[in-house]
JSON list of C-alpha atoms in Angstrom, two decimals:
[
{"chain": "A", "resi": 18, "resn": "MET", "atom": "CA", "xyz": [128.47, 153.52, 67.79]},
{"chain": "A", "resi": 19, "resn": "SER", "atom": "CA", "xyz": [131.67, 152.08, 66.61]},
{"chain": "A", "resi": 20, "resn": "ASP", "atom": "CA", "xyz": [132.60, 148.44, 66.36]},
{"chain": "A", "resi": 21, "resn": "GLU", "atom": "CA", "xyz": [134.94, 148.75, 69.38]},
{"chain": "A", "resi": 22, "resn": "SER", "atom": "CA", "xyz": [132.14, 149.96, 71.68]},
{"chain": "A", "resi": 23, "resn": "ARG", "atom": "CA", "xyz": [129.95, 147.10, 70.47]},
{"chain": "A", "resi": 24, "resn": "VAL", "atom": "CA", "xyz": [132.71, 144.57, 71.29]},
{"chain": "A", "resi": 25, "resn": "ALA", "atom": "CA", "xyz": [133.34, 146.17, 74.58]},
{"chain": "A", "resi": 26, "resn": "ASP", "atom": "CA", "xyz": [129.66, 146.05, 75.43]},
{"chain": "A", "resi": 27, "resn": "LEU", "atom": "CA", "xyz": [129.25, 142.30, 74.16]},
{"chain": "A", "resi": 28, "resn": "PRO", "atom": "CA", "xyz": [130.56, 140.62, 77.31]},
{"chain": "A", "resi": 29, "resn": "GLU", "atom": "CA", "xyz": [128.26, 142.57, 79.50]},
{"chain": "A", "resi": 30, "resn": "THR", "atom": "CA", "xyz": [125.21, 141.62, 77.49]},
{"chain": "A", "resi": 31, "resn": "ILE", "atom": "CA", "xyz": [126.23, 137.95, 77.20]},
{"chain": "A", "resi": 32, "resn": "LEU", "atom": "CA", "xyz": [127.08, 137.39, 80.87]},
{"chain": "A", "resi": 33, "resn": "PRO", "atom": "CA", "xyz": [123.54, 138.06, 82.12]},
{"chain": "A", "resi": 34, "resn": "PHE", "atom": "CA", "xyz": [122.08, 135.63, 79.62]},
{"chain": "A", "resi": 35, "resn": "GLU", "atom": "CA", "xyz": [124.74, 133.08, 80.76]},
{"chain": "A", "resi": 36, "resn": "GLY", "atom": "CA", "xyz": [123.70, 133.51, 84.29]},
{"chain": "A", "resi": 37, "resn": "TYR", "atom": "CA", "xyz": [120.08, 132.92, 83.20]},
{"chain": "A", "resi": 38, "resn": "ARG", "atom": "CA", "xyz": [121.07, 129.85, 81.30]},
{"chain": "A", "resi": 39, "resn": "VAL", "atom": "CA", "xyz": [122.91, 128.56, 84.33]},
{"chain": "A", "resi": 40, "resn": "MET", "atom": "CA", "xyz": [119.87, 129.38, 86.45]},
{"chain": "A", "resi": 41, "resn": "PHE", "atom": "CA", "xyz": [117.54, 127.66, 84.01]},
{"chain": "A", "resi": 42, "resn": "ARG", "atom": "CA", "xyz": [119.75, 124.60, 83.95]},
{"chain": "A", "resi": 43, "resn": "HIS", "atom": "CA", "xyz": [119.73, 124.47, 87.67]},
{"chain": "A", "resi": 44, "resn": "ILE", "atom": "CA", "xyz": [115.98, 124.89, 87.93]},
{"chain": "A", "resi": 45, "resn": "GLU", "atom": "CA", "xyz": [115.56, 122.19, 85.13]},
{"chain": "A", "resi": 46, "resn": "LYS", "atom": "CA", "xyz": [117.73, 119.82, 87.26]},
{"chain": "A", "resi": 47, "resn": "ARG", "atom": "CA", "xyz": [115.62, 120.64, 90.35]},
{"chain": "A", "resi": 48, "resn": "LEU", "atom": "CA", "xyz": [112.32, 120.14, 88.43]},
{"chain": "A", "resi": 49, "resn": "THR", "atom": "CA", "xyz": [113.71, 116.75, 87.08]},
{"chain": "A", "resi": 50, "resn": "SER", "atom": "CA", "xyz": [114.68, 115.73, 90.68]},
{"chain": "A", "resi": 51, "resn": "LEU", "atom": "CA", "xyz": [111.30, 116.69, 91.86]},
{"chain": "A", "resi": 52, "resn": "GLU", "atom": "CA", "xyz": [109.50, 114.81, 89.17]},
{"chain": "A", "resi": 53, "resn": "LEU", "atom": "CA", "xyz": [111.59, 111.75, 89.95]},
{"chain": "A", "resi": 54, "resn": "THR", "atom": "CA", "xyz": [110.74, 112.03, 93.61]},
{"chain": "A", "resi": 55, "resn": "VAL", "atom": "CA", "xyz": [106.93, 112.46, 92.87]},
{"chain": "A", "resi": 56, "resn": "ALA", "atom": "CA", "xyz": [107.09, 109.48, 90.63]},
{"chain": "A", "resi": 57, "resn": "ALA", "atom": "CA", "xyz": [108.73, 107.52, 93.28]},
{"chain": "A", "resi": 58, "resn": "ILE", "atom": "CA", "xyz": [106.17, 108.54, 95.95]},
{"chain": "A", "resi": 59, "resn": "GLU", "atom": "CA", "xyz": [103.35, 107.65, 93.47]},
{"chain": "A", "resi": 60, "resn": "THR", "atom": "CA", "xyz": [104.85, 104.24, 92.91]},
{"chain": "A", "resi": 61, "resn": "ASP", "atom": "CA", "xyz": [105.27, 103.67, 96.68]},
{"chain": "A", "resi": 62, "resn": "ARG", "atom": "CA", "xyz": [101.67, 104.79, 97.25]},
{"chain": "A", "resi": 63, "resn": "ALA", "atom": "CA", "xyz": [100.34, 102.40, 94.63]},
{"chain": "A", "resi": 64, "resn": "VAL", "atom": "CA", "xyz": [102.36, 99.54, 96.07]},
{"chain": "A", "resi": 65, "resn": "SER", "atom": "CA", "xyz": [101.11, 100.32, 99.53]},
{"chain": "A", "resi": 66, "resn": "GLU", "atom": "CA", "xyz": [97.58, 100.42, 98.19]},
{"chain": "A", "resi": 67, "resn": "GLU", "atom": "CA", "xyz": [97.95, 96.89, 96.61]},
{"chain": "A", "resi": 68, "resn": "LYS", "atom": "CA", "xyz": [99.50, 95.68, 99.87]},
{"chain": "A", "resi": 69, "resn": "ARG", "atom": "CA", "xyz": [96.62, 97.09, 101.82]},
{"chain": "A", "resi": 70, "resn": "LYS", "atom": "CA", "xyz": [94.11, 95.47, 99.54]},
{"chain": "A", "resi": 71, "resn": "PHE", "atom": "CA", "xyz": [95.87, 92.15, 99.92]},
{"chain": "A", "resi": 72, "resn": "MET", "atom": "CA", "xyz": [95.93, 92.47, 103.63]},
{"chain": "A", "resi": 73, "resn": "VAL", "atom": "CA", "xyz": [92.19, 93.42, 103.82]},
{"chain": "A", "resi": 74, "resn": "ALA", "atom": "CA", "xyz": [91.42, 90.32, 101.75]},
{"chain": "A", "resi": 75, "resn": "ARG", "atom": "CA", "xyz": [93.60, 88.20, 103.96]},
{"chain": "A", "resi": 76, "resn": "PHE", "atom": "CA", "xyz": [91.96, 89.47, 107.16]},
{"chain": "A", "resi": 77, "resn": "ASN", "atom": "CA", "xyz": [88.57, 88.79, 105.61]},
{"chain": "A", "resi": 78, "resn": "GLN", "atom": "CA", "xyz": [89.62, 85.20, 104.98]},
{"chain": "A", "resi": 79, "resn": "ILE", "atom": "CA", "xyz": [90.90, 84.92, 108.54]},
{"chain": "A", "resi": 80, "resn": "ASP", "atom": "CA", "xyz": [87.68, 86.29, 109.97]},
{"chain": "A", "resi": 81, "resn": "THR", "atom": "CA", "xyz": [85.68, 83.73, 108.03]},
{"chain": "A", "resi": 82, "resn": "ARG", "atom": "CA", "xyz": [87.87, 80.99, 109.12]},
{"chain": "A", "resi": 83, "resn": "LEU", "atom": "CA", "xyz": [87.54, 82.13, 112.80]},
{"chain": "A", "resi": 84, "resn": "ASP", "atom": "CA", "xyz": [83.84, 82.42, 112.52]},
{"chain": "A", "resi": 85, "resn": "LYS", "atom": "CA", "xyz": [83.80, 78.76, 111.26]},
{"chain": "A", "resi": 86, "resn": "ILE", "atom": "CA", "xyz": [85.91, 77.59, 114.05]},
{"chain": "A", "resi": 87, "resn": "ASP", "atom": "CA", "xyz": [83.73, 79.47, 116.57]},
{"chain": "A", "resi": 88, "resn": "GLY", "atom": "CA", "xyz": [80.67, 77.76, 115.12]},
{"chain": "A", "resi": 89, "resn": "HIS", "atom": "CA", "xyz": [82.40, 74.37, 115.37]},
{"chain": "A", "resi": 90, "resn": "ILE", "atom": "CA", "xyz": [83.35, 75.04, 119.04]},
{"chain": "A", "resi": 91, "resn": "GLY", "atom": "CA", "xyz": [79.89, 76.02, 119.83]},
{"chain": "A", "resi": 92, "resn": "ARG", "atom": "CA", "xyz": [78.59, 72.71, 118.32]},
{"chain": "A", "resi": 93, "resn": "LEU", "atom": "CA", "xyz": [81.22, 70.76, 120.27]},
{"chain": "A", "resi": 94, "resn": "VAL", "atom": "CA", "xyz": [80.25, 72.36, 123.54]},
{"chain": "A", "resi": 95, "resn": "TRP", "atom": "CA", "xyz": [76.56, 71.54, 123.07]},
{"chain": "A", "resi": 96, "resn": "LEU", "atom": "CA", "xyz": [77.50, 67.97, 122.07]},
{"chain": "A", "resi": 97, "resn": "ILE", "atom": "CA", "xyz": [79.54, 67.63, 125.30]},
{"chain": "A", "resi": 98, "resn": "ILE", "atom": "CA", "xyz": [76.73, 69.13, 127.44]},
{"chain": "A", "resi": 99, "resn": "ALA", "atom": "CA", "xyz": [74.25, 66.73, 125.73]},
{"chain": "A", "resi": 100, "resn": "ALA", "atom": "CA", "xyz": [76.56, 63.77, 126.31]},
{"chain": "A", "resi": 101, "resn": "ILE", "atom": "CA", "xyz": [76.92, 64.57, 130.06]},
{"chain": "A", "resi": 102, "resn": "LEU", "atom": "CA", "xyz": [73.21, 65.04, 130.36]},
{"chain": "A", "resi": 103, "resn": "GLY", "atom": "CA", "xyz": [72.56, 61.83, 128.44]},
{"chain": "A", "resi": 104, "resn": "GLY", "atom": "CA", "xyz": [75.03, 60.01, 130.77]},
{"chain": "A", "resi": 105, "resn": "LEU", "atom": "CA", "xyz": [73.32, 61.35, 133.92]},
{"chain": "A", "resi": 106, "resn": "MET", "atom": "CA", "xyz": [69.94, 60.42, 132.60]},
{"chain": "A", "resi": 107, "resn": "SER", "atom": "CA", "xyz": [71.14, 56.95, 131.65]},
{"chain": "A", "resi": 108, "resn": "PHE", "atom": "CA", "xyz": [72.70, 56.63, 135.06]},
{"chain": "A", "resi": 109, "resn": "MET", "atom": "CA", "xyz": [69.37, 57.84, 136.86]},
{"chain": "A", "resi": 110, "resn": "MET", "atom": "CA", "xyz": [67.36, 55.43, 134.64]},
{"chain": "A", "resi": 111, "resn": "GLN", "atom": "CA", "xyz": [69.31, 52.54, 135.71]},
{"chain": "A", "resi": 112, "resn": "GLY", "atom": "CA", "xyz": [68.45, 53.21, 139.23]},
{"chain": "A", "resi": 113, "resn": "ALA", "atom": "CA", "xyz": [71.89, 53.56, 140.53]},
{"chain": "A", "resi": 114, "resn": "VAL", "atom": "CA", "xyz": [71.03, 56.82, 142.32]},
{"chain": "A", "resi": 115, "resn": "LEU", "atom": "CA", "xyz": [68.01, 55.46, 144.12]},
{"chain": "A", "resi": 116, "resn": "PRO", "atom": "CA", "xyz": [68.43, 52.86, 146.84]},
{"chain": "A", "resi": 117, "resn": "HIS", "atom": "CA", "xyz": [66.73, 49.51, 146.49]}
]
């Protein structure tokens, strides 16, 4: 082969490799984009998990407080019932219900 035939064949051999280089650059950009997307999704998932943990703790606190309020209301109802019964018993013991 002469030098002229090598030079003539040179662009044909370089062009496919340039095509591969362009293709690999494009693939590298897409992979970088996908890696950034995955990192963003993982960050979002971690933040959501922390928010969920906070909300669970907050709801547990609210449930505890509601249970305490429910207990106090129950005691208050019993206190009112006992006061009413005590008043009725006092009224009856004074003899106001019975005629003289």
